[in-house]
XYZ file of C-alpha atoms in Angstrom:
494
model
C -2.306 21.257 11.545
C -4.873 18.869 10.298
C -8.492 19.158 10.903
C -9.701 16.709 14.068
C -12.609 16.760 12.729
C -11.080 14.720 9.779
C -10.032 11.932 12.239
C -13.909 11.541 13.344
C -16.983 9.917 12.365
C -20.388 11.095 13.640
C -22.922 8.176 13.366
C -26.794 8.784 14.829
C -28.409 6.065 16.666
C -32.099 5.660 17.465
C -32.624 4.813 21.283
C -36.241 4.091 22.553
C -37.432 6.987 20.265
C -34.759 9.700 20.929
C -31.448 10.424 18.865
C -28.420 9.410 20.435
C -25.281 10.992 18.546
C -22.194 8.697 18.322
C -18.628 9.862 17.928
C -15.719 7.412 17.097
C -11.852 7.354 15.414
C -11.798 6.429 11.841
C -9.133 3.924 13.010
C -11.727 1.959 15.265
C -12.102 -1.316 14.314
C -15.617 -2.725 13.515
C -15.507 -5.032 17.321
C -14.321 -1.748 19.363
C -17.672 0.119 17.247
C -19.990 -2.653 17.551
C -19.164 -1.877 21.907
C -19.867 1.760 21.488
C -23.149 1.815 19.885
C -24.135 -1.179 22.414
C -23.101 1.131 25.232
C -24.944 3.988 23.651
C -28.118 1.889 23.785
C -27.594 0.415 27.023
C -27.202 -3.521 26.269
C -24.278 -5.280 27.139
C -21.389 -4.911 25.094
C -20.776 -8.682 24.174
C -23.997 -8.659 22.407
C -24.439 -9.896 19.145
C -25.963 -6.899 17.317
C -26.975 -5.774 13.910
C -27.604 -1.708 12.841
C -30.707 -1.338 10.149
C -31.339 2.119 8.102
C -34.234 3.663 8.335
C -35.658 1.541 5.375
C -34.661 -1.805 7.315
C -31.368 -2.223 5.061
C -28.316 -3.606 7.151
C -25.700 -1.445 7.433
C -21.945 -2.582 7.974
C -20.638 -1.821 11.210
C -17.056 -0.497 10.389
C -15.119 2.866 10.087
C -16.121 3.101 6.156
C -19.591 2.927 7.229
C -22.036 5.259 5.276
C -23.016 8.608 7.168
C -26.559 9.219 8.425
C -28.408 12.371 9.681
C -30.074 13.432 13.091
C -33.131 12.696 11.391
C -32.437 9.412 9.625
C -30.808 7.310 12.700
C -29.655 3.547 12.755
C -31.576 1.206 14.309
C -29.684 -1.124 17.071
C -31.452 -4.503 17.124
C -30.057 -7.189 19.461
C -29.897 -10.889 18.001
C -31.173 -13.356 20.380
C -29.871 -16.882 19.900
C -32.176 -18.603 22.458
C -32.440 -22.761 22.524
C -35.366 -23.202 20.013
C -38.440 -25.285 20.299
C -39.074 -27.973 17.777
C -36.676 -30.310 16.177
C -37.206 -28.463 12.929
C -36.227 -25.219 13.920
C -32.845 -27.264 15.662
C -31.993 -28.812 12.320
C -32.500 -25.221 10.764
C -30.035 -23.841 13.089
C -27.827 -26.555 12.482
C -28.065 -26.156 8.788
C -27.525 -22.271 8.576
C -24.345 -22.558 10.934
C -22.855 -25.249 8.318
C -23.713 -22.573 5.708
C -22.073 -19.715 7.672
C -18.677 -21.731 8.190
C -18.963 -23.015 4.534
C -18.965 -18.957 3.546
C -16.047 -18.665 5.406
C -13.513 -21.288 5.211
C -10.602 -20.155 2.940
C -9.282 -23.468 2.015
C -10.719 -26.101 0.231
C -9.577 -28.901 2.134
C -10.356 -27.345 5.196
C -14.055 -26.537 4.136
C -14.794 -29.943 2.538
C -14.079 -31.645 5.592
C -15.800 -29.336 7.634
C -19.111 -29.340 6.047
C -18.844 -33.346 5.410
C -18.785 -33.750 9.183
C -21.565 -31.681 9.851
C -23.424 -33.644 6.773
C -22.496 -37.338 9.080
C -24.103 -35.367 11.887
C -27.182 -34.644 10.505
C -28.178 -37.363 8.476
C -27.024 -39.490 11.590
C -29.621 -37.685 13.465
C -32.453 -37.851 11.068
C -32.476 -41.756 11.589
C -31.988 -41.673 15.203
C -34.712 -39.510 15.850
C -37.083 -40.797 13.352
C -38.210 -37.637 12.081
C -41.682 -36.819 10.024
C -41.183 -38.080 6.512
C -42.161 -34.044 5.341
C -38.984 -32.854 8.103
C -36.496 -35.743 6.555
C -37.439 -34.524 3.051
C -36.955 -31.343 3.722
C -33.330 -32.214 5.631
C -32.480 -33.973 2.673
C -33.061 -31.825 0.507
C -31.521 -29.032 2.097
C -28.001 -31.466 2.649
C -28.330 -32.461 -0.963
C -27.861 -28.303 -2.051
C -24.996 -27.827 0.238
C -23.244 -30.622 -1.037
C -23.825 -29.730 -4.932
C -23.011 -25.747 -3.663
C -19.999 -27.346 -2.401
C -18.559 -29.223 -5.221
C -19.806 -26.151 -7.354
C -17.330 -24.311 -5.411
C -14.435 -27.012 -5.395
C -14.789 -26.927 -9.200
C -15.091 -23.033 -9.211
C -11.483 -23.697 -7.129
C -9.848 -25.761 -9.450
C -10.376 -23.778 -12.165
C -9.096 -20.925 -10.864
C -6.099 -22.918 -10.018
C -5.490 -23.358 -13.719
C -5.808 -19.550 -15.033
C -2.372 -19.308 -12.476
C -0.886 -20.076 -15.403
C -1.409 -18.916 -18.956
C -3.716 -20.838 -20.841
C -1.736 -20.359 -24.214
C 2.343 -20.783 -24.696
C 4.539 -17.986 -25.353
C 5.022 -19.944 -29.120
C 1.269 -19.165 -29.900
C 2.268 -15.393 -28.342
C 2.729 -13.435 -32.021
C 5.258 -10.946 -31.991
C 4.571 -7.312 -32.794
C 7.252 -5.020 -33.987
C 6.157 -1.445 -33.053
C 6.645 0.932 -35.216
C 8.379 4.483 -34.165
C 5.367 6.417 -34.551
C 3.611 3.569 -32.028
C 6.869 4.291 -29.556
C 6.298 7.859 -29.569
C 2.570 8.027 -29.110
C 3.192 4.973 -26.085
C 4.548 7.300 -24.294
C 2.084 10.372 -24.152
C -1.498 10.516 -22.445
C -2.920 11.433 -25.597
C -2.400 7.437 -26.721
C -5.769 5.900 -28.030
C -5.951 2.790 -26.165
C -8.975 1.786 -28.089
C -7.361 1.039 -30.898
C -5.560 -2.301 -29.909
C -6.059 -5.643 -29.895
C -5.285 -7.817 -26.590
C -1.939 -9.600 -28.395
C -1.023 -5.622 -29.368
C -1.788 -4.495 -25.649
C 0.763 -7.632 -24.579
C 3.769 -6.505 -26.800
C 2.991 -2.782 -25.505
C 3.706 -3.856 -22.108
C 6.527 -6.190 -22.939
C 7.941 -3.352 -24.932
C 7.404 -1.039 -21.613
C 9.353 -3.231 -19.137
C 12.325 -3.562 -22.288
C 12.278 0.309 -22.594
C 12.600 1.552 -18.945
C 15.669 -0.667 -18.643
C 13.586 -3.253 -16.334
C 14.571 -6.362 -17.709
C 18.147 -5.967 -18.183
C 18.096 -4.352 -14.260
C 16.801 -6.791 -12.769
C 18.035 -9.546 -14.647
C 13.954 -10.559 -15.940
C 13.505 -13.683 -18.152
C 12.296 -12.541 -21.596
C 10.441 -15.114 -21.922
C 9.423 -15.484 -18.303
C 7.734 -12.192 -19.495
C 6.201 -12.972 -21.736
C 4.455 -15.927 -19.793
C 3.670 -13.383 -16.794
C 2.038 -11.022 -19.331
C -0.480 -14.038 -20.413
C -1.040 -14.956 -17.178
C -1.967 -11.715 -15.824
C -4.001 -11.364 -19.087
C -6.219 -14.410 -18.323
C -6.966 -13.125 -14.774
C -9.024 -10.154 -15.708
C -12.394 -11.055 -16.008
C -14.264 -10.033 -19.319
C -16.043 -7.147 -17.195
C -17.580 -4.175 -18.537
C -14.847 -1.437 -17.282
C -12.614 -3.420 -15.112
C -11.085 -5.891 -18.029
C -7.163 -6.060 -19.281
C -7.640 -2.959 -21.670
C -8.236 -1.288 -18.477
C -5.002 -2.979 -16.632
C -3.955 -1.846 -20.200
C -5.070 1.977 -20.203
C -3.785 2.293 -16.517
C -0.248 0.739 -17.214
C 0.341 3.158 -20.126
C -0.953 6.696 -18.433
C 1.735 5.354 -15.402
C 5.068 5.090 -18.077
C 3.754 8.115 -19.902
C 3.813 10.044 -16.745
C 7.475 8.072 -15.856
C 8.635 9.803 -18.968
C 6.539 13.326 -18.768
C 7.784 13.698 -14.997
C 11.104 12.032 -15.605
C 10.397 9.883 -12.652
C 13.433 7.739 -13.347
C 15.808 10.858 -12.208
C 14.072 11.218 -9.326
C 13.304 7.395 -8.127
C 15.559 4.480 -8.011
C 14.718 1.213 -10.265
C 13.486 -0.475 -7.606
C 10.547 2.091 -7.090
C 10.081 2.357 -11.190
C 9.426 -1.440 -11.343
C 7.058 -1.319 -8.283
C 5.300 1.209 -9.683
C 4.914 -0.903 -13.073
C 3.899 -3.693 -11.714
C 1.299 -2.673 -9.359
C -0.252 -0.625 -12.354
C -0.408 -3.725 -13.976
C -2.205 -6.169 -11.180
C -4.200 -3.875 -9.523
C -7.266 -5.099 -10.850
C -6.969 -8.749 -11.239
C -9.781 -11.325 -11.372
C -12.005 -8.155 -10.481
C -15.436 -9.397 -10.620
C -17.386 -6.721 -11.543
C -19.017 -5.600 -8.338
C -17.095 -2.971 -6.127
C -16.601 -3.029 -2.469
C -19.546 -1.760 -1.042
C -21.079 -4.879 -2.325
C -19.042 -6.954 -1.462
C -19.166 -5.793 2.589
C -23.011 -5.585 2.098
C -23.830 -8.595 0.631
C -21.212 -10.154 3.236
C -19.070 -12.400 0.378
C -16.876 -15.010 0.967
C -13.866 -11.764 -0.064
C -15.842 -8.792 2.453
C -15.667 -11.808 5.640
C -12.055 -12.676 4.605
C -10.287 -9.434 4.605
C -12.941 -7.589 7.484
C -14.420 -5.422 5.124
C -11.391 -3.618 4.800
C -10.444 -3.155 1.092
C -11.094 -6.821 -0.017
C -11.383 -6.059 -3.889
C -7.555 -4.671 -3.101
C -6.799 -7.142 -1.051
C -7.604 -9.758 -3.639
C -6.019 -8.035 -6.687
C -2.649 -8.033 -4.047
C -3.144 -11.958 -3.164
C -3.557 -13.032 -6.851
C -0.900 -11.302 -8.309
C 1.546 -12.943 -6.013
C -0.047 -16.159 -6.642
C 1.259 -15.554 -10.097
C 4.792 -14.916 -8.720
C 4.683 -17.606 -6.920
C 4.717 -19.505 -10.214
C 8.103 -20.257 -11.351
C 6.972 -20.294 -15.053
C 5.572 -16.602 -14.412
C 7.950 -15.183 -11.527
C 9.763 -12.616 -13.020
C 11.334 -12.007 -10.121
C 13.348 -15.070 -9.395
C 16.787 -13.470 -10.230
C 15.692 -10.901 -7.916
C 17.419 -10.491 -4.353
C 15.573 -11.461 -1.207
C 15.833 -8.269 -0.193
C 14.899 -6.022 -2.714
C 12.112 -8.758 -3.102
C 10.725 -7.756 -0.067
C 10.613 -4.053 -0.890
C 8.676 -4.580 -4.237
C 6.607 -6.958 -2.345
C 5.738 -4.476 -0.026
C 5.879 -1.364 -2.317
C 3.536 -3.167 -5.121
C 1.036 -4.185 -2.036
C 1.056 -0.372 -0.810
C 0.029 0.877 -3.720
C -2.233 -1.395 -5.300
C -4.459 -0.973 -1.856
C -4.184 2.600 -2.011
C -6.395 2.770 -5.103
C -9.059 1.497 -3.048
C -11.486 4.768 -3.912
C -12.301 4.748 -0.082
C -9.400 5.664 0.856
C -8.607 8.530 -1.310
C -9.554 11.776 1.300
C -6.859 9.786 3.820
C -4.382 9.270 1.094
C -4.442 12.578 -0.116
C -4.231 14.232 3.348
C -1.821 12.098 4.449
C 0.071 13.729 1.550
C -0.604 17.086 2.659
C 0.570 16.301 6.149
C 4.103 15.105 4.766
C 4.739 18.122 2.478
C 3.368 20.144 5.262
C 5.959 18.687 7.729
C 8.469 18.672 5.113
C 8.135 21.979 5.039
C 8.601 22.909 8.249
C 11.851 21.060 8.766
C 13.410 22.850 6.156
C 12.530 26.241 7.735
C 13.707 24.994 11.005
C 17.157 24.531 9.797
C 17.214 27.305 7.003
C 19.512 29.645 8.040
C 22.564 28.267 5.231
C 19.814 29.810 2.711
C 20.143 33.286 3.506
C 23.085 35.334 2.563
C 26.459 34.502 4.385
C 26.232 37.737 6.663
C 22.687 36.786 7.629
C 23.678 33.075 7.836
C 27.329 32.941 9.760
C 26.869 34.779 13.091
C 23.958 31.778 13.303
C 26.300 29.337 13.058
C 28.894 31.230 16.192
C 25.435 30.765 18.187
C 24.664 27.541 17.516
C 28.311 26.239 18.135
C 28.638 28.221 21.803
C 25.303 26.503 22.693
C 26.803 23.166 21.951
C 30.061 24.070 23.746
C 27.664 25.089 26.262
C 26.660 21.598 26.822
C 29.287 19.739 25.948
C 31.239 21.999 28.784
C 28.351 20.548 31.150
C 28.626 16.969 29.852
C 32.299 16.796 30.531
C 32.034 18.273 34.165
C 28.899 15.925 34.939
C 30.668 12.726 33.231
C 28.091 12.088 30.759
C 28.688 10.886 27.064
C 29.397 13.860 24.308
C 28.325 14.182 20.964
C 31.622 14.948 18.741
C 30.423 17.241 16.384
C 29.340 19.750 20.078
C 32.702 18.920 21.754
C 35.024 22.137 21.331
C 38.274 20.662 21.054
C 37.210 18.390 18.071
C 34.778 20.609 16.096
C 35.580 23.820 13.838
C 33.334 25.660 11.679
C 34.075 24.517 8.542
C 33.340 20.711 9.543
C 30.623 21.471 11.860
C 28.702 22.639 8.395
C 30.437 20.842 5.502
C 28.122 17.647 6.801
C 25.113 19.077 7.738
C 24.897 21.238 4.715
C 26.046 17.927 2.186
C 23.688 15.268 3.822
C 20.926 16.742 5.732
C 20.144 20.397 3.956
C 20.706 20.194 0.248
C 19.121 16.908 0.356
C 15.685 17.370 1.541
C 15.780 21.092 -0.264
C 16.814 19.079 -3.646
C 13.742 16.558 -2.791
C 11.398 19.496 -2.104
C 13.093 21.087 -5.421
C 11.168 18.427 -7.432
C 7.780 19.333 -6.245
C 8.686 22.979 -6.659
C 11.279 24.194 -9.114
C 11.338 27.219 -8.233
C 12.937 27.240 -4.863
C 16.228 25.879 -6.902
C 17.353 29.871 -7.703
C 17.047 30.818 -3.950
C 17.592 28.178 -1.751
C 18.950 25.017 -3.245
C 21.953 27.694 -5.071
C 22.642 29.594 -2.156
C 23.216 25.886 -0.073
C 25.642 24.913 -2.943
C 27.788 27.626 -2.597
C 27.737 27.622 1.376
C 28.821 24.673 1.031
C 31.608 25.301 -1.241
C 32.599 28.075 0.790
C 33.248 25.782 3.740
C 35.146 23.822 1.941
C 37.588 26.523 0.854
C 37.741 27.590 4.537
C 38.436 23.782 5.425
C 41.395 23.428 2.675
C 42.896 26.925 4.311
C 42.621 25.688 8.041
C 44.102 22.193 6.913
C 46.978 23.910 5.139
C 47.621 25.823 8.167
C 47.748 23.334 10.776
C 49.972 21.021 8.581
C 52.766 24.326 8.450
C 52.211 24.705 12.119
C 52.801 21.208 12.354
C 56.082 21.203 10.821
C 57.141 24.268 12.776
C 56.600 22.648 15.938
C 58.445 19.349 14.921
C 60.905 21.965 13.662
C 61.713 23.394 16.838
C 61.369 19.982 18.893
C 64.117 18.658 17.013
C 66.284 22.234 16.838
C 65.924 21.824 20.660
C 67.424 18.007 21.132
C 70.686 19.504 18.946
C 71.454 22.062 21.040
């Protein structure tokens, strides 16, 4: 079993000079939080509130939040949002509220409208209540930044309408043939990734997708492609680290590892492509500043996904932007429903490389193998030799007799493979042991080879061996068969 511990976060708070320790579920959300620690300090728990370090930095409220000591608690201060005095103070609170819904609008449309009605509203007011020339200045002024922030932003938009699609033509895309050598080293994690140009990178990956049997699979557009490839090239910022080489460096270590692991034995297409792909967009339009800036500087990306994993989130949205493309969707010959699994699939795993969430990603691992494990053992007994194994089997079959007996008696519904006059041995295990044992043991086989010698073997040849019994008991039946229509018709002659 896991830790509990694991599930937990401890936070400190300081009330009226004394410590007041905090415990809450890692799967809180930041409003059920913000309650608790107003509870702990005795306001209400609709208050507005905001939680300062010890050096009078906010601190996100949320389940990410960073830890703190007994000694170093967080400071609960209450924001007040009393009727204030003079009209200058009312057209500052006016102002800042425009400025907080600009921040947050997601549309453009949506947001220009918005913050041109509040504009009308105050300029309207300034000459109704004939203002100080020094407050109408100052008005002015502050209407004529928000209106230059917001076509700063429209433009900002528009262009990033336009990298959607590739800013060169797949003509002007020149076409690398790579060499053996270059095939062979492709496909190892020793490959130098420093040694290519961005045009080299692009036929790498096009090469990739071509080699792993992706586009013929799925039916891809070569030169649909090729397109998607520039696009997804002119959405990664020109960052120090997280730039294409990197989308580059990551997509490479993932179809060396496809061949080193010989993933494509062991997944279907479907999960080879998702894979791919989400190597490929993880990072896109990064902007060079990682998450815990983004929630603490409370960007426009940190207040649209809720602090939760907006980098990720906005590598995810992007990239399907780009889909959505028909010039760039190399999935249009793709079926709606294998659609929505790589859809899914390529989210999943592009927001599990948030970094944050790597201790519950790898325990959540842990917990599967853990309770793969167990169900194996539960229903091991076909492992062990036949001696060991059989008189199992004469138990389990007299319990479900047992019950089916009762069933009958009590006129309830019964199972057909417990019901006595339908069920022998030999079928009762031929099933279980085909879909259900040497299954999960062959998927558990993968992880560790080893267990193929003594248990995945030994499950083969039970179930062989029930099969034999099955052909005799068939064979039998059919001659007693015959005997009996035998003697039914010796007995209408005579």
């Amino acid at each position: 079993m896991g830790s509990a511990s694991s599930a937990s976060r401890v936070i400190f708070l300081d009330v009226d000079g004394r410590t007041q320790k905090v415990v809450f579920s890692r799967f809180c959300s930041p409003c059920d939080i913000k309650e608790l620690f107003c509870t702990a300090t005795g306001l209400s728990r609709n208050t507005t509130i905001s939680l300062l370090d010890s050096t009078g930095a906010m601190v996100s409220i949320d389940p990410t939040m960073p830890n703190n000591s007994e000694s170093s608690p967080y400071k609960v201060v209450p924001i007040t949002g009393g009727q204030l005095a003079d009209k200058e103070e009312v057209f500052q609170n006016v102002l800042t509220q425009v400025a907080e819904q600009f921040s947050r609008a997601f549309k453009i449309n949506e947001l220009k409208s918005e913050v041109t009605n509040r504009l009308a509203m105050l300029e309207k007011r300034v000459e109704l209540e004939g203002m100080k020339v020094v407050e109408i200045e100052k008005c002015r002024s502050d209407i004529k930044k928000l209106r230059e922030e917001m076509a700063s932003r429209n433009s900002s938009f528009l262009e990033d309408n336009k990298k959607l699609t590739p800013h060169r033509d797949v003509s002007s895309y020149p076409k690398y043939m790579l060499s053996q050598q270059t095939i062979d080293a492709l496909r190892k994690p020793t490959f130098d990734v420093w040694l290519w140009e961005s045009n080299e990178m692009l036929s790498c990956l096009e090469y990739m997708y071509h080699d792993l049997g992706l586009v013929k699979d799925f039916n891809i557009n070569p030169i649909t492609l090729k397109r998607w490839l520039l696009c997804i090239h002119d959405n990664y910022r020109s960052n120090p680290f997280h730039n294409f080489r990197h989308c580059f460096c990551v997509t490479q270590m993932m179809y060396s590892m496809i061949y080193l692991c010989n993933l494509q034995e062991k997944f279907t297409q479907v999960d080879i492509l998702i894979l791919m792909t989400a190597a490929v967009c993880h990072d896109l339009d990064h902007p060079g500043y990682n998450n815990t800036y983004q929630i603490n500087a409370r960007t426009e990306l940190a207040v649209r996904y809720n602090d939760i994993s907006p980098l990720e989130n906005h590598h995810c949205a992007v990239a399907f932007q780009i889909f959505s493309q028909p010039d760039c969707n190399i999935f249009a010959n793709v079926d709606p429903e294998a659609f929505k699994q790589i859809h899914q699939g390529t989210i999943t795993l592009i927001l599990a490389t948030d970094m944050a969430r790597h201790g519950e990603i790898l325990d959540s691992f842990k917990q599967k193998l853990k309770m793969v494990l167990i169900k194996c053992c539960d229903i091991s007994n076909e492992v062990r030799p036949m001696e060991v194994a059989e008189p199992w089997v004469d138990c389990l079959l007299e319990e479900y007799f047992m019950q089916s007996d009762r069933e009958k008696a009590e006129g309830l519904p019964v199972a057909p493979f417990m019901d006595r006059e339908k069920v022998t041995k030999p079928t009762a295990q031929i099933g279980f042991i085909k879909f259900v044992l040497i299954p999960m043991f062959e998927t558990l086989m993968k992880l560790f080879p080893q267990i193929e010698e003594v248990m995945v073997q030994p499950l083969r040849e039970s179930r062989d061996r029930y099969e034999e019994l099955k052909q005799i008991d068939d064979a039998m039946n059919e001659v007693q068969k015959k005997k009996s229509e035998n003697l039914t018709v010796g007995g209408k002659k005579k």
